[in-house]
Short mmCIF file of C-alpha atoms and ligand atoms in Angstrom, two decimals:
data_model
loop_
_atom_site.label_atom_id
_atom_site.label_comp_id
_atom_site.label_asym_id
_atom_site.label_seq_id
_atom_site.Cartn_x
_atom_site.Cartn_y
_atom_site.Cartn_z
CA MET A 1 13.84 -10.40 -19.59
CA PRO A 2 12.99 -6.99 -21.11
CA LEU A 3 10.22 -4.92 -19.58
CA SER A 4 8.28 -4.57 -22.83
CA ALA A 5 5.08 -3.99 -20.82
CA ASN A 6 6.48 -0.59 -19.83
CA ASN A 7 6.68 0.75 -23.43
CA PRO A 8 5.24 4.27 -22.97
CA ASN A 9 4.09 4.49 -26.60
CA ARG A 10 1.81 1.49 -26.44
CA LYS A 11 -1.95 2.07 -26.69
CA SER A 12 -4.63 -0.45 -25.81
CA TRP A 13 -7.73 -1.36 -27.79
CA LEU A 14 -9.58 -0.99 -24.48
CA TYR A 15 -10.71 2.55 -23.68
CA VAL A 16 -8.46 4.32 -21.13
CA ASN A 17 -9.28 7.80 -19.86
CA LYS A 18 -6.17 10.00 -19.88
CA TYR A 19 -6.47 10.57 -16.09
CA SER A 20 -6.77 6.86 -15.40
CA ASP A 21 -4.37 5.26 -12.92
CA PHE A 22 -4.51 2.10 -15.01
CA PRO A 23 -3.13 2.60 -18.54
CA ILE A 24 -1.80 -0.45 -20.39
CA GLN A 25 1.64 0.32 -18.91
CA ASN A 26 0.42 -0.41 -15.35
CA ILE A 27 -0.99 -3.97 -15.41
CA PRO A 28 -1.39 -4.40 -11.65
CA PHE A 29 -2.50 -7.65 -10.01
CA GLY A 30 -5.54 -8.24 -7.83
CA VAL A 31 -8.15 -10.78 -6.81
CA PHE A 32 -11.84 -10.35 -7.55
CA LEU A 33 -15.21 -12.05 -7.55
CA THR A 34 -16.78 -12.16 -11.02
CA ARG A 35 -20.45 -11.68 -11.88
CA GLU A 36 -20.81 -15.47 -11.61
CA ASP A 37 -19.40 -15.27 -8.06
CA ILE A 38 -16.20 -17.03 -9.08
CA ILE A 39 -13.00 -15.88 -7.41
CA THR A 40 -10.13 -15.22 -9.80
CA ILE A 41 -6.86 -13.38 -10.18
CA GLY A 42 -7.02 -10.45 -12.52
CA THR A 43 -5.63 -7.22 -13.80
CA ARG A 44 -7.12 -3.94 -14.92
CA ILE A 45 -6.78 -1.65 -17.93
CA GLY A 46 -8.78 1.59 -17.72
CA ASP A 47 -12.11 0.65 -16.19
CA THR A 48 -12.04 -2.92 -17.48
CA ALA A 49 -11.20 -5.78 -15.14
CA ILE A 50 -9.48 -8.69 -16.85
CA ASP A 51 -9.82 -12.28 -15.69
CA LEU A 52 -6.34 -13.80 -15.95
CA GLY A 53 -7.68 -17.25 -15.04
CA ALA A 54 -9.97 -17.15 -18.09
CA MET A 55 -7.16 -15.82 -20.30
CA HIS A 56 -4.96 -18.70 -19.21
CA GLN A 57 -7.68 -21.32 -19.88
CA LEU A 58 -8.26 -19.86 -23.34
CA GLY A 59 -4.58 -20.17 -24.20
CA TYR A 60 -3.44 -16.56 -24.08
CA PHE A 61 -0.44 -17.43 -21.89
CA ASP A 62 0.80 -20.28 -24.10
CA GLY A 63 4.58 -20.55 -24.01
CA ILE A 64 4.88 -19.19 -20.46
CA PRO A 65 5.54 -21.93 -17.89
CA LEU A 66 2.54 -21.55 -15.56
CA THR A 67 0.63 -24.22 -13.65
CA ASP A 68 -2.98 -24.69 -14.84
CA ASP A 69 -4.55 -23.25 -11.69
CA ILE A 70 -2.07 -20.44 -10.99
CA PHE A 71 -4.74 -17.75 -11.51
CA LEU A 72 -7.72 -19.77 -10.23
CA GLN A 73 -6.93 -18.92 -6.62
CA ASP A 74 -8.21 -16.69 -3.89
CA SER A 75 -4.83 -15.05 -3.36
CA LEU A 76 -1.77 -14.04 -5.37
CA ASN A 77 0.65 -15.86 -3.05
CA ASP A 78 1.51 -18.76 -5.39
CA PHE A 79 1.92 -16.45 -8.36
CA ILE A 80 4.13 -14.14 -6.30
CA ALA A 81 6.19 -17.15 -5.14
CA ASP A 82 6.93 -17.96 -8.82
CA GLY A 83 9.30 -15.00 -8.90
CA ARG A 84 10.14 -12.00 -11.00
CA LYS A 85 10.70 -13.84 -14.28
CA THR A 86 7.09 -15.08 -14.23
CA TRP A 87 5.64 -11.70 -13.19
CA ARG A 88 7.48 -10.06 -16.08
CA ALA A 89 6.47 -12.66 -18.65
CA VAL A 90 2.80 -12.35 -17.66
CA ARG A 91 2.80 -8.52 -17.65
CA ASN A 92 4.55 -8.48 -21.04
CA ARG A 93 2.00 -10.91 -22.48
CA VAL A 94 -1.01 -8.98 -21.14
CA ALA A 95 0.42 -5.82 -22.73
CA GLU A 96 0.80 -7.69 -26.03
CA VAL A 97 -2.73 -9.14 -26.01
CA PHE A 98 -4.36 -5.79 -25.24
CA ASP A 99 -2.11 -3.78 -27.61
CA ALA A 100 -4.17 -1.73 -30.09
CA ASP A 101 -2.39 -3.49 -32.96
CA ASN A 102 -3.18 -7.02 -31.76
CA GLU A 103 -6.40 -8.41 -33.26
CA ARG A 104 -6.48 -11.82 -31.59
CA LEU A 105 -8.67 -11.08 -28.56
CA LYS A 106 -9.89 -7.69 -29.82
CA ASN A 107 -11.84 -9.43 -32.60
CA ASN A 108 -13.02 -12.41 -30.55
CA THR A 109 -16.33 -11.33 -29.01
CA LYS A 110 -16.90 -14.67 -27.31
CA HIS A 111 -13.55 -14.61 -25.54
CA LYS A 112 -13.92 -10.95 -24.61
CA GLU A 113 -17.22 -11.76 -22.88
CA ILE A 114 -15.48 -14.37 -20.76
CA ILE A 115 -12.34 -12.36 -19.99
CA CYS A 116 -13.43 -8.72 -19.65
CA PHE A 117 -15.67 -7.26 -16.95
CA ARG A 118 -16.97 -3.81 -16.10
CA LEU A 119 -15.86 -2.68 -12.65
CA ASP A 120 -19.45 -2.71 -11.37
CA GLU A 121 -19.69 -6.41 -12.20
CA ILE A 122 -16.83 -7.43 -9.93
CA GLU A 123 -15.97 -7.18 -6.26
CA MET A 124 -12.36 -6.64 -5.26
CA GLN A 125 -10.95 -8.89 -2.53
CA LEU A 126 -7.84 -8.82 -0.37
CA PRO A 127 -5.18 -9.65 -3.02
CA ILE A 128 -2.87 -11.69 -0.82
CA HIS A 129 -3.04 -14.01 2.11
CA VAL A 130 -0.85 -11.90 4.39
CA GLY A 131 1.50 -14.24 6.22
CA ASP A 132 3.33 -11.67 8.27
CA TYR A 133 2.92 -7.93 8.58
CA THR A 134 5.78 -5.65 9.58
CA ASP A 135 5.41 -1.90 9.94
CA PHE A 136 8.43 0.37 9.68
CA TYR A 137 8.80 3.92 10.92
CA ALA A 138 10.86 5.27 8.06
CA SER A 139 9.84 8.92 7.61
CA LYS A 140 12.16 11.24 9.49
CA GLU A 141 9.55 14.00 9.55
CA HIS A 142 6.92 11.67 11.04
CA ALA A 143 9.27 10.19 13.64
CA THR A 144 10.38 13.69 14.63
CA ASN A 145 6.80 14.99 14.90
CA VAL A 146 5.60 12.02 16.96
CA GLY A 147 8.72 12.04 19.16
CA SER A 148 8.14 15.75 19.85
CA MET A 149 4.52 15.21 20.85
CA PHE A 150 4.78 11.92 22.77
CA ARG A 151 8.18 12.45 24.40
CA ASP A 152 10.45 15.47 24.13
CA PRO A 153 10.91 18.01 21.32
CA GLU A 154 14.59 18.35 22.26
CA ASN A 155 15.24 14.63 21.74
CA ALA A 156 12.49 13.80 19.27
CA LEU A 157 14.49 11.16 17.39
CA LEU A 158 15.83 8.34 19.53
CA PRO A 159 19.55 7.64 18.96
CA ASN A 160 18.97 4.37 17.05
CA TRP A 161 16.64 5.96 14.48
CA VAL A 162 19.32 7.35 12.12
CA HIS A 163 21.24 4.06 12.20
CA MET A 164 18.55 1.52 11.28
CA PRO A 165 15.06 1.25 9.76
CA VAL A 166 13.10 0.92 13.02
CA GLY A 167 10.03 -1.33 12.78
CA TYR A 168 7.71 -3.63 14.70
CA HIS A 169 5.78 -6.81 13.99
CA GLY A 170 2.08 -6.19 13.49
CA ARG A 171 -0.89 -8.54 13.08
CA SER A 172 -1.91 -9.91 9.70
CA SER A 173 -5.36 -11.00 10.94
CA SER A 174 -6.80 -7.48 10.80
CA ILE A 175 -5.51 -6.47 7.36
CA ILE A 176 -8.47 -5.72 5.13
CA SER A 177 -9.17 -4.67 1.56
CA THR A 178 -10.86 -1.46 0.44
CA HIS A 179 -14.54 -0.78 1.25
CA ILE A 180 -14.55 -2.96 4.40
CA PRO A 181 -15.84 -0.80 7.28
CA ILE A 182 -14.17 -0.97 10.68
CA ASN A 183 -15.40 -0.32 14.21
CA ARG A 184 -14.02 2.26 16.59
CA PRO A 185 -11.80 0.29 18.99
CA GLN A 186 -12.20 0.24 22.77
CA GLY A 187 -9.47 -0.04 25.30
CA GLN A 188 -7.50 1.44 28.17
CA THR A 189 -6.39 5.04 28.09
CA LEU A 190 -4.87 7.38 30.63
CA PRO A 191 -6.78 10.68 30.61
CA GLU A 192 -4.67 13.86 30.73
CA GLY A 193 -3.58 14.48 34.34
CA ALA A 194 -5.04 11.20 35.69
CA ASP A 195 -2.95 8.59 37.50
CA LYS A 196 -5.24 5.63 36.76
CA PRO A 197 -6.46 4.40 33.37
CA VAL A 198 -10.09 4.29 32.23
CA PHE A 199 -11.81 1.87 29.83
CA GLY A 200 -13.92 2.99 26.88
CA PRO A 201 -14.06 3.82 23.19
CA SER A 202 -10.92 5.39 21.77
CA LYS A 203 -11.45 9.12 21.37
CA LEU A 204 -8.47 9.62 19.07
CA VAL A 205 -8.90 7.30 16.08
CA ASP A 206 -6.48 8.27 13.32
CA PHE A 207 -5.29 7.17 9.89
CA GLU A 208 -1.69 6.79 8.75
CA VAL A 209 -0.83 7.45 5.09
CA GLU A 210 1.54 4.64 4.22
CA MET A 211 2.59 2.45 1.35
CA ALA A 212 3.46 -1.19 1.79
CA PHE A 213 5.53 -3.57 -0.30
CA ILE A 214 4.76 -7.23 -0.80
CA THR A 215 7.57 -9.77 -0.91
CA THR A 216 8.16 -13.09 -2.59
CA ASP A 217 9.95 -16.01 -0.90
CA ALA A 218 13.24 -14.41 -0.03
CA ASN A 219 15.37 -16.44 2.36
CA ASP A 220 15.50 -19.48 4.59
CA LEU A 221 15.90 -19.37 8.35
CA GLY A 222 19.38 -18.11 9.15
CA GLU A 223 20.03 -16.51 5.74
CA SER A 224 20.18 -12.77 5.05
CA ILE A 225 19.34 -10.83 1.88
CA PRO A 226 22.10 -8.45 0.79
CA VAL A 227 20.84 -4.90 0.37
CA GLU A 228 21.87 -4.77 -3.31
CA GLU A 229 19.69 -7.84 -4.08
CA ALA A 230 16.73 -6.87 -1.92
CA GLU A 231 14.57 -5.35 -4.65
CA GLU A 232 14.58 -8.67 -6.53
CA TYR A 233 12.30 -9.98 -3.79
CA ILE A 234 9.78 -7.15 -3.92
CA PHE A 235 6.69 -7.95 -5.99
CA GLY A 236 4.91 -4.63 -5.76
CA LEU A 237 3.31 -1.90 -3.70
CA VAL A 238 -0.09 -0.92 -2.35
CA LEU A 239 -1.54 2.01 -0.46
CA LEU A 240 -1.86 1.26 3.24
CA ASN A 241 -4.00 3.01 5.82
CA ASP A 242 -2.55 1.88 9.12
CA TRP A 243 -5.41 2.77 11.47
CA SER A 244 -4.26 3.93 14.90
CA ALA A 245 -5.93 4.75 18.22
CA ARG A 246 -3.62 7.44 19.58
CA ASP A 247 -4.94 7.44 23.17
CA ILE A 248 -4.62 3.65 23.50
CA GLN A 249 -1.21 3.77 21.79
CA LYS A 250 0.12 6.48 24.11
CA TRP A 251 -0.74 4.58 27.31
CA GLU A 252 0.43 1.12 26.18
CA TYR A 253 3.49 1.65 23.98
CA VAL A 254 6.28 1.78 26.61
CA PRO A 255 8.29 -0.46 26.83
CA LEU A 256 7.39 -2.93 24.04
CA GLY A 257 5.90 -0.67 21.39
CA PRO A 258 2.59 -0.61 19.50
CA PHE A 259 -0.05 -3.22 20.37
CA LEU A 260 -3.84 -2.76 20.65
CA GLY A 261 -3.69 0.86 19.52
CA LYS A 262 -2.54 -0.43 16.13
CA ASN A 263 -3.74 -3.97 15.50
CA PHE A 264 -7.50 -3.42 15.15
CA ALA A 265 -7.25 -2.65 11.41
CA SER A 266 -4.96 -1.76 8.53
CA SER A 267 -6.56 -1.30 5.09
CA MET A 268 -4.72 -1.96 1.83
CA SER A 269 -5.62 -0.99 -1.73
CA PRO A 270 -6.74 -3.97 -3.84
CA TRP A 271 -4.50 -3.61 -6.92
CA ILE A 272 -0.83 -4.43 -6.37
CA VAL A 273 1.27 -2.25 -8.67
CA THR A 274 4.47 -4.10 -9.52
CA LEU A 275 7.89 -2.64 -8.82
CA ASP A 276 8.50 -3.18 -12.55
CA ALA A 277 5.65 -0.80 -13.47
CA LEU A 278 7.09 1.85 -11.14
CA GLU A 279 10.55 1.65 -12.76
CA PRO A 280 10.21 4.94 -14.74
CA PHE A 281 9.58 6.84 -11.50
CA ARG A 282 12.77 6.11 -9.58
CA VAL A 283 14.29 8.98 -7.63
CA GLU A 284 17.09 9.40 -5.11
CA SER A 285 16.22 8.92 -1.44
CA PRO A 286 16.97 11.75 1.01
CA LYS A 287 20.67 11.98 1.88
CA GLN A 288 21.51 9.84 4.89
CA ASP A 289 23.65 11.41 7.56
CA PRO A 290 25.30 9.68 9.38
CA LYS A 291 26.25 7.14 6.73
CA PRO A 292 24.54 3.81 7.52
CA LEU A 293 26.54 0.71 8.42
CA PRO A 294 27.83 -1.17 5.35
CA TYR A 295 25.02 -3.77 5.32
CA LEU A 296 22.53 -0.90 4.81
CA GLN A 297 24.40 1.17 2.22
CA THR A 298 22.63 1.63 -1.12
CA LYS A 299 23.60 3.49 -4.28
CA GLY A 300 21.56 5.20 -6.97
CA LYS A 301 17.84 5.80 -7.20
CA GLN A 302 16.26 3.61 -4.56
CA SER A 303 13.08 5.56 -3.96
CA PHE A 304 10.01 6.27 -6.07
CA ASP A 305 8.19 9.50 -6.85
CA ILE A 306 4.65 8.57 -5.80
CA HIS A 307 2.18 11.37 -5.06
CA LEU A 308 -0.08 10.47 -2.16
CA GLU A 309 -3.16 12.11 -0.73
CA ALA A 310 -5.73 11.49 1.97
CA GLY A 311 -9.22 12.88 2.41
CA ILE A 312 -12.09 12.60 4.86
CA VAL A 313 -15.70 12.17 3.68
CA PRO A 314 -18.33 12.80 6.39
CA LYS A 315 -21.50 10.68 6.19
CA GLY A 316 -23.45 11.91 3.15
CA GLY A 317 -21.00 14.78 2.65
CA LYS A 318 -18.19 15.93 0.38
CA GLU A 319 -14.56 14.94 0.64
CA THR A 320 -12.05 17.33 2.22
CA THR A 321 -8.42 16.66 1.31
CA VAL A 322 -6.34 16.79 4.48
CA CYS A 323 -2.92 15.59 3.31
CA LYS A 324 -0.74 15.64 0.20
CA THR A 325 2.58 13.88 0.56
CA ASN A 326 5.02 11.76 -1.45
CA PHE A 327 6.63 8.34 -1.01
CA LYS A 328 10.01 9.84 -1.96
CA HIS A 329 10.25 11.51 1.47
CA MET A 330 11.06 8.15 3.11
CA TYR A 331 14.46 8.31 4.80
CA TRP A 332 14.95 4.53 4.71
CA ASN A 333 14.25 2.85 1.36
CA MET A 334 12.63 -0.55 0.79
CA ALA A 335 15.91 -2.32 0.00
CA GLN A 336 17.33 -1.15 3.31
CA GLN A 337 14.20 -2.26 5.14
CA LEU A 338 14.29 -5.75 3.65
CA ALA A 339 18.06 -6.14 4.19
CA HIS A 340 17.66 -5.03 7.80
CA HIS A 341 14.66 -7.30 8.36
CA THR A 342 16.64 -10.38 7.30
CA ILE A 343 20.11 -9.49 8.61
CA ASN A 344 19.53 -11.65 11.70
CA GLY A 345 18.26 -14.59 9.61
CA CYS A 346 14.53 -13.92 9.95
CA PRO A 347 12.75 -15.58 6.97
CA VAL A 348 10.56 -13.45 4.70
CA ASN A 349 7.93 -15.27 2.64
CA ALA A 350 5.71 -14.74 -0.40
CA GLY A 351 2.77 -12.58 0.66
CA ASP A 352 4.46 -10.79 3.55
CA LEU A 353 3.46 -7.16 3.87
CA MET A 354 5.93 -4.45 4.89
CA GLY A 355 4.46 -1.06 5.78
CA SER A 356 6.61 2.00 5.23
CA GLY A 357 5.42 3.82 8.31
CA THR A 358 3.52 7.09 8.08
CA ILE A 359 4.80 9.17 5.18
CA SER A 360 5.00 12.76 6.34
CA GLY A 361 6.58 15.46 4.22
CA PRO A 362 8.38 18.55 5.45
CA THR A 363 5.37 20.91 5.42
CA GLU A 364 2.21 20.94 7.57
CA ASP A 365 -0.06 20.09 4.63
CA SER A 366 2.08 17.04 3.88
CA TYR A 367 1.77 15.37 7.28
CA GLY A 368 0.44 11.82 6.99
CA SER A 369 -1.75 11.51 10.10
CA MET A 370 -4.34 13.62 11.93
CA LEU A 371 -2.09 13.47 15.01
CA GLU A 372 0.41 15.61 13.11
CA ILE A 373 -1.99 17.59 10.88
CA THR A 374 -3.96 18.88 13.89
CA TRP A 375 -0.93 18.70 16.20
CA LYS A 376 -2.59 16.40 18.79
CA GLY A 377 -5.94 18.09 18.19
CA THR A 378 -4.76 21.63 18.98
CA LYS A 379 -5.28 22.83 15.38
CA PRO A 380 -8.51 21.29 14.07
CA VAL A 381 -9.04 20.89 10.33
CA LYS A 382 -11.88 22.85 8.70
CA MET A 383 -14.06 20.58 6.60
CA LYS A 384 -15.96 21.58 3.45
CA ASP A 385 -19.29 21.22 5.29
CA GLY A 386 -18.17 23.69 7.97
CA SER A 387 -17.54 21.08 10.64
CA GLU A 388 -14.13 20.51 12.24
CA ARG A 389 -12.02 17.40 12.70
CA LYS A 390 -9.31 16.73 15.25
CA PHE A 391 -9.38 13.00 14.59
CA ILE A 392 -11.77 10.67 12.72
CA ASN A 393 -15.49 10.75 13.64
CA ASP A 394 -17.90 7.83 13.52
CA TYR A 395 -19.27 7.32 9.99
CA ASP A 396 -16.40 9.27 8.38
CA THR A 397 -14.79 7.56 5.40
CA VAL A 398 -11.05 7.97 4.92
CA VAL A 399 -9.94 7.91 1.28
CA MET A 400 -6.36 7.49 0.09
CA ARG A 401 -4.99 7.77 -3.43
CA GLY A 402 -1.56 7.49 -4.99
CA HIS A 403 -0.08 7.93 -8.45
CA CYS A 404 3.13 8.59 -10.39
CA GLU A 405 3.24 10.82 -13.42
CA ASN A 406 5.76 11.89 -16.08
CA ASP A 407 5.37 13.44 -19.53
CA ASP A 408 4.42 10.08 -21.05
CA ILE A 409 2.33 8.15 -18.57
CA ARG A 410 0.48 8.07 -15.30
CA ILE A 411 0.64 4.93 -13.16
CA GLY A 412 -1.57 4.82 -10.09
CA PHE A 413 -2.99 2.75 -7.30
CA GLY A 414 -6.66 3.72 -7.51
CA GLN A 415 -8.50 4.39 -4.27
CA LEU A 416 -8.47 2.96 -0.80
CA LYS A 417 -11.66 3.72 1.13
CA THR A 418 -12.52 2.73 4.69
CA GLN A 419 -15.44 3.88 6.80
CA LEU A 420 -15.18 4.12 10.58
CA LEU A 421 -18.30 2.82 12.36
CA PRO A 422 -19.14 3.23 16.07
CA ILE A 423 -17.92 0.68 18.62
CA PHE A 424 -19.01 -2.90 18.04
CA LYS A 425 -22.21 -3.90 19.88
CA LYS A 426 -23.56 -7.42 20.05
MN1 MN B 501 2.04 2.60 10.90
#
């Protein structure tokens, strides 16, 4: 099926600011509450949210095989499970209906009132019911930085790292959408120089700039997905802030890896941008040396040029940008991650979330966590209000953004905002 939704020349009859992340070529998918408090699946063009459930009921998807209630759900899981052919047909149709030359909905005021919402009339929800959450560790710069700080600068990368996309299984229960505040976690830490741990609030709460991909039903128990087919099972991407408590993490992570230092919260952006919409922004991944084993070998442009940034907003203050990085820095691409994940026969389902791992670039201003930006707190960041940050303070809000851009279009992810509150008190 052609990707007619990606036509860069198409204009919409809806107003789209030229700096918008959501031109008619994006057509992301999300879940929102409408002004009548009804939960629905929708998309967005410019600053207009579009109720796909209402569009379907009013006949705008006629001719596409969809069940009646496919969009009248509180998650995208069933729609994602329908597969790429359905995603494409729906994106193509939305592009057609909102095309500047199409009068059908444009001239139907009654229908427009039912289908279109201003952003301040809706409330974005978590777009998927996350079945399983896996977090990789796929940026060579990040793994090298963390290995240097936590272990040994001479042997920063462990020997397995260049041979496989290293990852761990996280918790799906603490994955949240944008604008949901979190509490500073408490736990055990080992103070510098001490030989016994203490209990208390984490002093080193950090963000991780990541992206995550969302899968469709991919394989049954025992089956593997070949690396050259892996992208067929990727629905789309979101921004992911994988919150981390560095002091808890440091004390607990040997020998079984991340646990309570990681699973208190991960925030994801609410609009899932499809892999199809990102197609014009393919780039080559970094060269892999040594050459991976055959089951992990990929050819061509397997990465995407996605500009990412993170900022910190103190309570009542202005945002200070602390990181500018790019998804293309990832050493291991998504196809390799999915092929590796299933090579032992582990099933991957619709609505699984796969984090990339922190995306650090080669320069200090492109590091994707405060741990690296301030080098364990030894080089604090100067904020616009004159204060300093080593890690994240109570009441700070961390903001992440991401977008792709070429001469024709800009496709983005919008914003992901999460405020850190003090420890939870009953
Ligand atoms: Mn992570």
